């Protein structure tokens, strides 16, 4: 009895660590290749130990995400296909659906019409099987696709469909990134009041979800909003926060963008010395 309890406790501890690793890998996929693959190797060892082969498929998907966000689509495609192969062997169909969504984002770069067909098929499967997160991701993908085709009305409908689901299931991260997308679209259409409302709510939720890269993007968009509405003091405040956020997540391109934006707002405020110091940094 004691031996059995010890084994069960060890398995529970390993499973908790595996889940923690998956979160850490997913969060690191935007900026830190060393962390991604080091944590991934540990996760794969634990998944093998626990005989949870499907979890290796999720880790390969995160490897694919890292390469996708680095614009290395060939490597992303390779890891996504490895993930799908594992999903099919382990009969983890939610993983298969989720990874095919990522493949469709690559497809979107080359063939918008084909990508729409893929998204629609995946959406039917996700709805049929109750894959809520996957549904939200697909609505986001369709929204982006319609933006690319300059069909803003349809884009907003898709973002709002995803938003309705994320709010229903209290998913702060998904709610935040959809509000950010809606806010940015409204900002581009000079609907400043609606954009401000969406972006400020997105900022609260991205902070609550501890989603640093998303919070960074929301702050950048709020800075743009303030600048376009001639609230220069507000834009300086937002861009100062983007510098802090970019440094916190160790995101070099983001740090550069944040300093350039902040320097530009200092120039608008006629604070020439601060602008020069910021650009030099």
mmCIF file of C-alpha atoms in Angstrom:
data_model
loop_
_atom_site.group_PDB
_atom_site.id
_atom_site.type_symbol
_atom_site.label_atom_id
_atom_site.label_comp_id
_atom_site.label_asym_id
_atom_site.label_seq_id
_atom_site.Cartn_x
_atom_site.Cartn_y
_atom_site.Cartn_z
ATOM 1 C CA UNK A 1 0.000 0.000 0.000
ATOM 2 C CA UNK A 2 2.808 2.402 0.930
ATOM 3 C CA UNK A 3 4.733 1.490 -2.217
ATOM 4 C CA UNK A 4 1.661 2.128 -4.369
ATOM 5 C CA UNK A 5 1.101 5.521 -2.717
ATOM 6 C CA UNK A 6 4.742 6.437 -3.341
ATOM 7 C CA UNK A 7 4.470 5.539 -7.031
ATOM 8 C CA UNK A 8 1.209 7.462 -7.457
ATOM 9 C CA UNK A 9 2.683 10.516 -5.720
ATOM 10 C CA UNK A 10 5.757 10.402 -7.980
ATOM 11 C CA UNK A 11 3.582 10.157 -11.075
ATOM 12 C CA UNK A 12 1.450 13.097 -9.909
ATOM 13 C CA UNK A 13 4.586 15.165 -9.295
ATOM 14 C CA UNK A 14 5.972 14.283 -12.744
ATOM 15 C CA UNK A 15 2.659 15.157 -14.392
ATOM 16 C CA UNK A 16 2.529 18.520 -12.616
ATOM 17 C CA UNK A 17 6.076 19.250 -13.773
ATOM 18 C CA UNK A 18 5.202 18.242 -17.340
ATOM 19 C CA UNK A 19 2.223 20.625 -17.358
ATOM 20 C CA UNK A 20 4.419 23.419 -15.974
ATOM 21 C CA UNK A 21 7.007 22.733 -18.668
ATOM 22 C CA UNK A 22 4.394 22.907 -21.406
ATOM 23 C CA UNK A 23 3.282 26.345 -20.171
ATOM 24 C CA UNK A 24 6.881 27.559 -19.960
ATOM 25 C CA UNK A 25 7.700 26.257 -23.446
ATOM 26 C CA UNK A 26 4.580 27.831 -24.902
ATOM 27 C CA UNK A 27 5.388 31.206 -23.350
ATOM 28 C CA UNK A 28 9.021 31.014 -24.476
ATOM 29 C CA UNK A 29 8.218 30.216 -28.103
ATOM 30 C CA UNK A 30 8.120 33.882 -29.023
ATOM 31 C CA UNK A 31 11.651 34.898 -28.135
ATOM 32 C CA UNK A 32 14.000 32.334 -26.573
ATOM 33 C CA UNK A 33 15.194 29.364 -28.650
ATOM 34 C CA UNK A 34 17.550 28.004 -25.974
ATOM 35 C CA UNK A 35 14.792 27.866 -23.388
ATOM 36 C CA UNK A 36 12.319 26.340 -25.843
ATOM 37 C CA UNK A 37 14.478 23.366 -26.721
ATOM 38 C CA UNK A 38 16.011 22.795 -23.272
ATOM 39 C CA UNK A 39 12.601 22.709 -21.621
ATOM 40 C CA UNK A 40 11.288 20.683 -24.531
ATOM 41 C CA UNK A 41 13.896 17.967 -24.034
ATOM 42 C CA UNK A 42 12.993 17.731 -20.354
ATOM 43 C CA UNK A 43 9.311 17.583 -21.252
ATOM 44 C CA UNK A 44 9.882 14.785 -23.781
ATOM 45 C CA UNK A 45 11.792 12.741 -21.187
ATOM 46 C CA UNK A 46 8.942 13.146 -18.699
ATOM 47 C CA UNK A 47 6.299 12.318 -21.308
ATOM 48 C CA UNK A 48 8.155 9.096 -22.193
ATOM 49 C CA UNK A 49 8.519 8.228 -18.510
ATOM 50 C CA UNK A 50 4.786 8.762 -17.957
ATOM 51 C CA UNK A 51 3.964 6.906 -21.188
ATOM 52 C CA UNK A 52 2.074 9.954 -22.478
ATOM 53 C CA UNK A 53 3.299 10.003 -26.056
ATOM 54 C CA UNK A 54 0.668 12.520 -27.145
ATOM 55 C CA UNK A 55 2.311 15.151 -24.914
ATOM 56 C CA UNK A 56 5.402 14.906 -27.120
ATOM 57 C CA UNK A 57 3.152 15.956 -29.990
ATOM 58 C CA UNK A 58 2.177 19.117 -28.102
ATOM 59 C CA UNK A 59 5.854 19.896 -27.479
ATOM 60 C CA UNK A 60 6.630 19.469 -31.186
ATOM 61 C CA UNK A 61 3.772 21.863 -31.914
ATOM 62 C CA UNK A 62 5.411 24.453 -29.648
ATOM 63 C CA UNK A 63 8.706 23.914 -31.515
ATOM 64 C CA UNK A 64 6.769 24.621 -34.702
ATOM 65 C CA UNK A 65 5.299 27.782 -33.177
ATOM 66 C CA UNK A 66 8.764 29.076 -32.326
ATOM 67 C CA UNK A 67 9.907 28.597 -35.912
ATOM 68 C CA UNK A 68 6.673 30.084 -37.287
ATOM 69 C CA UNK A 69 7.070 33.283 -35.243
ATOM 70 C CA UNK A 70 10.707 33.406 -36.401
ATOM 71 C CA UNK A 71 9.406 33.222 -40.026
ATOM 72 C CA UNK A 72 11.197 29.888 -40.495
ATOM 73 C CA UNK A 73 8.210 28.248 -42.150
ATOM 74 C CA UNK A 74 10.100 25.212 -43.452
ATOM 75 C CA UNK A 75 11.161 24.138 -39.952
ATOM 76 C CA UNK A 76 7.735 25.022 -38.552
ATOM 77 C CA UNK A 77 6.111 22.800 -41.175
ATOM 78 C CA UNK A 78 8.434 19.929 -40.239
ATOM 79 C CA UNK A 79 7.607 20.089 -36.526
ATOM 80 C CA UNK A 80 3.880 20.506 -37.143
ATOM 81 C CA UNK A 81 3.864 17.369 -39.296
ATOM 82 C CA UNK A 82 5.715 15.455 -36.558
ATOM 83 C CA UNK A 83 3.070 16.638 -34.098
ATOM 84 C CA UNK A 84 0.236 15.479 -36.367
ATOM 85 C CA UNK A 85 1.906 12.093 -36.870
ATOM 86 C CA UNK A 86 2.065 11.576 -33.083
ATOM 87 C CA UNK A 87 -1.517 12.821 -32.683
ATOM 88 C CA UNK A 88 -2.771 10.232 -35.156
ATOM 89 C CA UNK A 89 -0.762 7.396 -33.591
ATOM 90 C CA UNK A 90 -1.997 8.252 -30.093
ATOM 91 C CA UNK A 91 -5.529 9.118 -31.280
ATOM 92 C CA UNK A 92 -5.303 12.604 -29.774
ATOM 93 C CA UNK A 93 -7.613 14.213 -32.313
ATOM 94 C CA UNK A 94 -7.785 17.537 -30.495
ATOM 95 C CA UNK A 95 -4.006 17.822 -30.866
ATOM 96 C CA UNK A 96 -4.295 16.903 -34.552
ATOM 97 C CA UNK A 97 -6.952 19.564 -35.105
ATOM 98 C CA UNK A 98 -4.960 22.175 -33.157
ATOM 99 C CA UNK A 99 -1.761 21.516 -35.098
ATOM 100 C CA UNK A 100 -3.545 21.549 -38.449
ATOM 101 C CA UNK A 101 -4.762 25.030 -37.517
ATOM 102 C CA UNK A 102 -1.105 26.093 -37.232
ATOM 103 C CA UNK A 103 -0.327 24.530 -40.606
ATOM 104 C CA UNK A 104 -3.189 26.538 -42.066
ATOM 105 C CA UNK A 105 -1.594 29.765 -40.840
ATOM 106 C CA UNK A 106 1.449 28.821 -42.943
ATOM 107 C CA UNK A 107 -0.907 28.083 -45.850
ATOM 108 C CA UNK A 108 -2.447 31.537 -45.341
ATOM 109 C CA UNK A 109 0.886 33.122 -46.264
ATOM 110 C CA UNK A 110 0.745 31.550 -49.727
ATOM 111 C CA UNK A 111 -2.891 30.858 -50.657
ATOM 112 C CA UNK A 112 -5.707 32.728 -48.914
ATOM 113 C CA UNK A 113 -8.529 30.858 -50.676
ATOM 114 C CA UNK A 114 -7.091 27.431 -49.860
ATOM 115 C CA UNK A 115 -6.488 28.511 -46.260
ATOM 116 C CA UNK A 116 -10.129 29.558 -45.889
ATOM 117 C CA UNK A 117 -11.271 26.099 -47.015
ATOM 118 C CA UNK A 118 -8.910 24.468 -44.508
ATOM 119 C CA UNK A 119 -10.094 26.714 -41.665
ATOM 120 C CA UNK A 120 -13.751 25.926 -42.449
ATOM 121 C CA UNK A 121 -13.165 22.162 -42.391
ATOM 122 C CA UNK A 122 -11.212 22.366 -39.144
ATOM 123 C CA UNK A 123 -13.938 24.551 -37.612
ATOM 124 C CA UNK A 124 -16.584 21.918 -38.394
ATOM 125 C CA UNK A 125 -14.456 19.253 -36.712
ATOM 126 C CA UNK A 126 -13.748 21.457 -33.687
ATOM 127 C CA UNK A 127 -17.440 22.273 -33.224
ATOM 128 C CA UNK A 128 -18.462 18.633 -33.635
ATOM 129 C CA UNK A 129 -16.059 17.493 -30.928
ATOM 130 C CA UNK A 130 -16.242 20.452 -28.547
ATOM 131 C CA UNK A 131 -12.652 21.672 -29.017
ATOM 132 C CA UNK A 132 -13.386 25.152 -27.649
ATOM 133 C CA UNK A 133 -9.848 26.574 -27.740
ATOM 134 C CA UNK A 134 -9.433 25.308 -31.288
ATOM 135 C CA UNK A 135 -12.697 26.990 -32.341
ATOM 136 C CA UNK A 136 -11.440 30.294 -30.959
ATOM 137 C CA UNK A 137 -8.093 29.921 -32.757
ATOM 138 C CA UNK A 138 -9.911 29.241 -36.044
ATOM 139 C CA UNK A 139 -12.180 32.276 -35.674
ATOM 140 C CA UNK A 140 -9.034 34.308 -35.065
ATOM 141 C CA UNK A 141 -7.442 32.846 -38.205
ATOM 142 C CA UNK A 142 -10.524 33.607 -40.277
ATOM 143 C CA UNK A 143 -10.571 37.148 -38.890
ATOM 144 C CA UNK A 144 -6.952 37.669 -39.929
ATOM 145 C CA UNK A 145 -7.709 36.182 -43.360
ATOM 146 C CA UNK A 146 -10.617 38.575 -43.953
ATOM 147 C CA UNK A 147 -8.424 41.503 -42.847
ATOM 148 C CA UNK A 148 -5.904 40.461 -45.508
ATOM 149 C CA UNK A 149 -8.734 40.525 -48.052
ATOM 150 C CA UNK A 150 -9.836 43.980 -46.797
ATOM 151 C CA UNK A 151 -13.215 42.606 -45.706
ATOM 152 C CA UNK A 152 -13.367 44.313 -42.325
ATOM 153 C CA UNK A 153 -17.045 43.531 -41.638
ATOM 154 C CA UNK A 154 -16.472 39.795 -41.990
ATOM 155 C CA UNK A 155 -13.249 40.049 -39.996
ATOM 156 C CA UNK A 156 -15.082 41.712 -37.100
ATOM 157 C CA UNK A 157 -17.786 39.016 -37.204
ATOM 158 C CA UNK A 158 -15.159 36.285 -36.881
ATOM 159 C CA UNK A 159 -13.317 38.015 -34.032
ATOM 160 C CA UNK A 160 -16.616 38.557 -32.226
ATOM 161 C CA UNK A 161 -17.599 34.879 -32.669
ATOM 162 C CA UNK A 162 -14.330 33.870 -31.024
ATOM 163 C CA UNK A 163 -14.765 36.530 -28.340
ATOM 164 C CA UNK A 164 -18.231 35.241 -27.460
ATOM 165 C CA UNK A 165 -16.804 31.753 -26.858
ATOM 166 C CA UNK A 166 -13.792 32.951 -24.864
ATOM 167 C CA UNK A 167 -15.983 35.092 -22.608
ATOM 168 C CA UNK A 168 -18.468 32.248 -22.112
ATOM 169 C CA UNK A 169 -15.692 29.946 -20.886
ATOM 170 C CA UNK A 170 -13.800 32.678 -18.978
ATOM 171 C CA UNK A 171 -10.607 32.340 -21.052
ATOM 172 C CA UNK A 172 -8.745 35.562 -20.246
ATOM 173 C CA UNK A 173 -5.872 35.060 -22.683
ATOM 174 C CA UNK A 174 -8.100 34.360 -25.683
ATOM 175 C CA UNK A 175 -10.457 37.184 -24.752
ATOM 176 C CA UNK A 176 -7.499 39.549 -24.520
ATOM 177 C CA UNK A 177 -5.951 38.742 -27.882
ATOM 178 C CA UNK A 178 -9.316 38.948 -29.670
ATOM 179 C CA UNK A 179 -10.032 42.318 -28.038
ATOM 180 C CA UNK A 180 -6.566 43.428 -29.138
ATOM 181 C CA UNK A 181 -7.310 42.397 -32.726
ATOM 182 C CA UNK A 182 -10.691 44.150 -32.653
ATOM 183 C CA UNK A 183 -9.146 47.245 -31.081
ATOM 184 C CA UNK A 184 -6.414 47.399 -33.702
ATOM 185 C CA UNK A 185 -8.942 47.035 -36.511
ATOM 186 C CA UNK A 186 -11.038 49.855 -35.037
ATOM 187 C CA UNK A 187 -7.900 51.949 -34.631
ATOM 188 C CA UNK A 188 -7.063 51.494 -38.328
ATOM 189 C CA UNK A 189 -10.599 52.653 -39.156
ATOM 190 C CA UNK A 190 -10.241 55.673 -36.828
ATOM 191 C CA UNK A 191 -12.945 54.385 -34.472
ATOM 192 C CA UNK A 192 -10.953 55.699 -31.529
ATOM 193 C CA UNK A 193 -13.516 55.397 -28.756
ATOM 194 C CA UNK A 194 -14.254 51.722 -29.509
ATOM 195 C CA UNK A 195 -10.562 50.970 -29.979
ATOM 196 C CA UNK A 196 -9.696 52.525 -26.605
ATOM 197 C CA UNK A 197 -12.365 50.490 -24.814
ATOM 198 C CA UNK A 198 -11.231 47.194 -26.390
ATOM 199 C CA UNK A 199 -7.515 47.796 -25.896
ATOM 200 C CA UNK A 200 -7.804 48.920 -22.278
ATOM 201 C CA UNK A 201 -9.803 45.797 -21.443
ATOM 202 C CA UNK A 202 -7.280 43.672 -23.361
ATOM 203 C CA UNK A 203 -4.490 45.179 -21.268
ATOM 204 C CA UNK A 204 -6.211 44.255 -18.003
ATOM 205 C CA UNK A 205 -6.840 40.670 -19.149
ATOM 206 C CA UNK A 206 -3.380 40.100 -20.660
ATOM 207 C CA UNK A 207 -1.864 41.270 -17.355
ATOM 208 C CA UNK A 208 -4.181 38.950 -15.426
ATOM 209 C CA UNK A 209 -3.233 36.037 -17.723
ATOM 210 C CA UNK A 210 0.483 36.847 -17.307
ATOM 211 C CA UNK A 211 0.824 36.944 -21.113
ATOM 212 C CA UNK A 212 3.849 39.188 -21.526
ATOM 213 C CA UNK A 213 4.131 39.253 -25.312
ATOM 214 C CA UNK A 214 0.427 39.909 -25.732
ATOM 215 C CA UNK A 215 0.593 42.649 -23.092
ATOM 216 C CA UNK A 216 3.519 44.159 -25.027
ATOM 217 C CA UNK A 217 1.468 44.223 -28.255
ATOM 218 C CA UNK A 218 -1.525 45.785 -26.489
ATOM 219 C CA UNK A 219 0.690 48.492 -24.979
ATOM 220 C CA UNK A 220 2.155 49.295 -28.407
ATOM 221 C CA UNK A 221 -1.344 49.652 -29.838
ATOM 222 C CA UNK A 222 -2.450 51.868 -26.941
ATOM 223 C CA UNK A 223 0.612 54.039 -27.569
ATOM 224 C CA UNK A 224 -0.367 54.374 -31.244
ATOM 225 C CA UNK A 225 -3.939 55.214 -30.234
ATOM 226 C CA UNK A 226 -2.791 57.967 -27.864
ATOM 227 C CA UNK A 227 -0.436 59.377 -30.470
ATOM 228 C CA UNK A 228 -3.107 59.439 -33.186
ATOM 229 C CA UNK A 229 -5.518 61.221 -30.836
ATOM 230 C CA UNK A 230 -2.826 63.776 -29.911
ATOM 231 C CA UNK A 231 -2.505 62.519 -26.335
ATOM 232 C CA UNK A 232 1.293 62.738 -26.415
ATOM 233 C CA UNK A 233 1.702 62.397 -22.636
ATOM 234 C CA UNK A 234 -0.391 59.240 -22.793
ATOM 235 C CA UNK A 235 1.682 57.809 -25.655
ATOM 236 C CA UNK A 236 4.900 58.468 -23.712
ATOM 237 C CA UNK A 237 3.460 56.677 -20.688
ATOM 238 C CA UNK A 238 2.412 53.649 -22.788
ATOM 239 C CA UNK A 239 5.711 53.456 -24.669
ATOM 240 C CA UNK A 240 7.694 53.625 -21.426
ATOM 241 C CA UNK A 241 5.748 50.554 -20.333
ATOM 242 C CA UNK A 242 6.475 48.795 -23.655
ATOM 243 C CA UNK A 243 10.205 49.254 -23.042
ATOM 244 C CA UNK A 244 9.845 47.656 -19.598
ATOM 245 C CA UNK A 245 7.755 44.789 -20.991
ATOM 246 C CA UNK A 246 10.109 44.090 -23.896
ATOM 247 C CA UNK A 247 13.084 43.981 -21.526
ATOM 248 C CA UNK A 248 11.205 41.688 -19.152
ATOM 249 C CA UNK A 249 10.537 39.083 -21.820
ATOM 250 C CA UNK A 250 13.981 39.455 -23.420
ATOM 251 C CA UNK A 251 12.593 40.312 -26.853
ATOM 252 C CA UNK A 252 15.343 42.271 -28.770
ATOM 253 C CA UNK A 253 13.221 43.335 -31.794
ATOM 254 C CA UNK A 254 10.522 44.490 -29.384
ATOM 255 C CA UNK A 255 13.032 46.501 -27.342
ATOM 256 C CA UNK A 256 14.212 48.308 -30.485
ATOM 257 C CA UNK A 257 10.632 49.085 -31.570
ATOM 258 C CA UNK A 258 9.726 50.268 -28.066
ATOM 259 C CA UNK A 259 12.680 52.690 -27.903
ATOM 260 C CA UNK A 260 11.968 54.063 -31.398
ATOM 261 C CA UNK A 261 8.312 54.669 -30.534
ATOM 262 C CA UNK A 262 9.220 56.283 -27.215
ATOM 263 C CA UNK A 263 11.816 58.515 -28.870
ATOM 264 C CA UNK A 264 9.267 59.600 -31.476
ATOM 265 C CA UNK A 265 6.780 60.599 -28.765
ATOM 266 C CA UNK A 266 9.487 62.561 -26.917
ATOM 267 C CA UNK A 267 10.130 64.439 -30.172
ATOM 268 C CA UNK A 268 6.408 65.197 -30.478
ATOM 269 C CA UNK A 269 6.532 66.580 -26.944
ATOM 270 C CA UNK A 270 9.584 68.727 -27.894
ATOM 271 C CA UNK A 271 11.691 66.859 -25.316
ATOM 272 C CA UNK A 272 14.717 66.745 -27.620
ATOM 273 C CA UNK A 273 17.311 65.623 -25.066
ATOM 274 C CA UNK A 274 15.182 62.686 -23.886
ATOM 275 C CA UNK A 275 14.425 61.765 -27.492
ATOM 276 C CA UNK A 276 18.141 61.680 -28.346
ATOM 277 C CA UNK A 277 18.990 59.626 -25.259
ATOM 278 C CA UNK A 278 16.193 57.159 -26.032
ATOM 279 C CA UNK A 279 17.264 56.677 -29.662
ATOM 280 C CA UNK A 280 20.876 56.146 -28.521
ATOM 281 C CA UNK A 281 19.743 53.403 -26.139
#
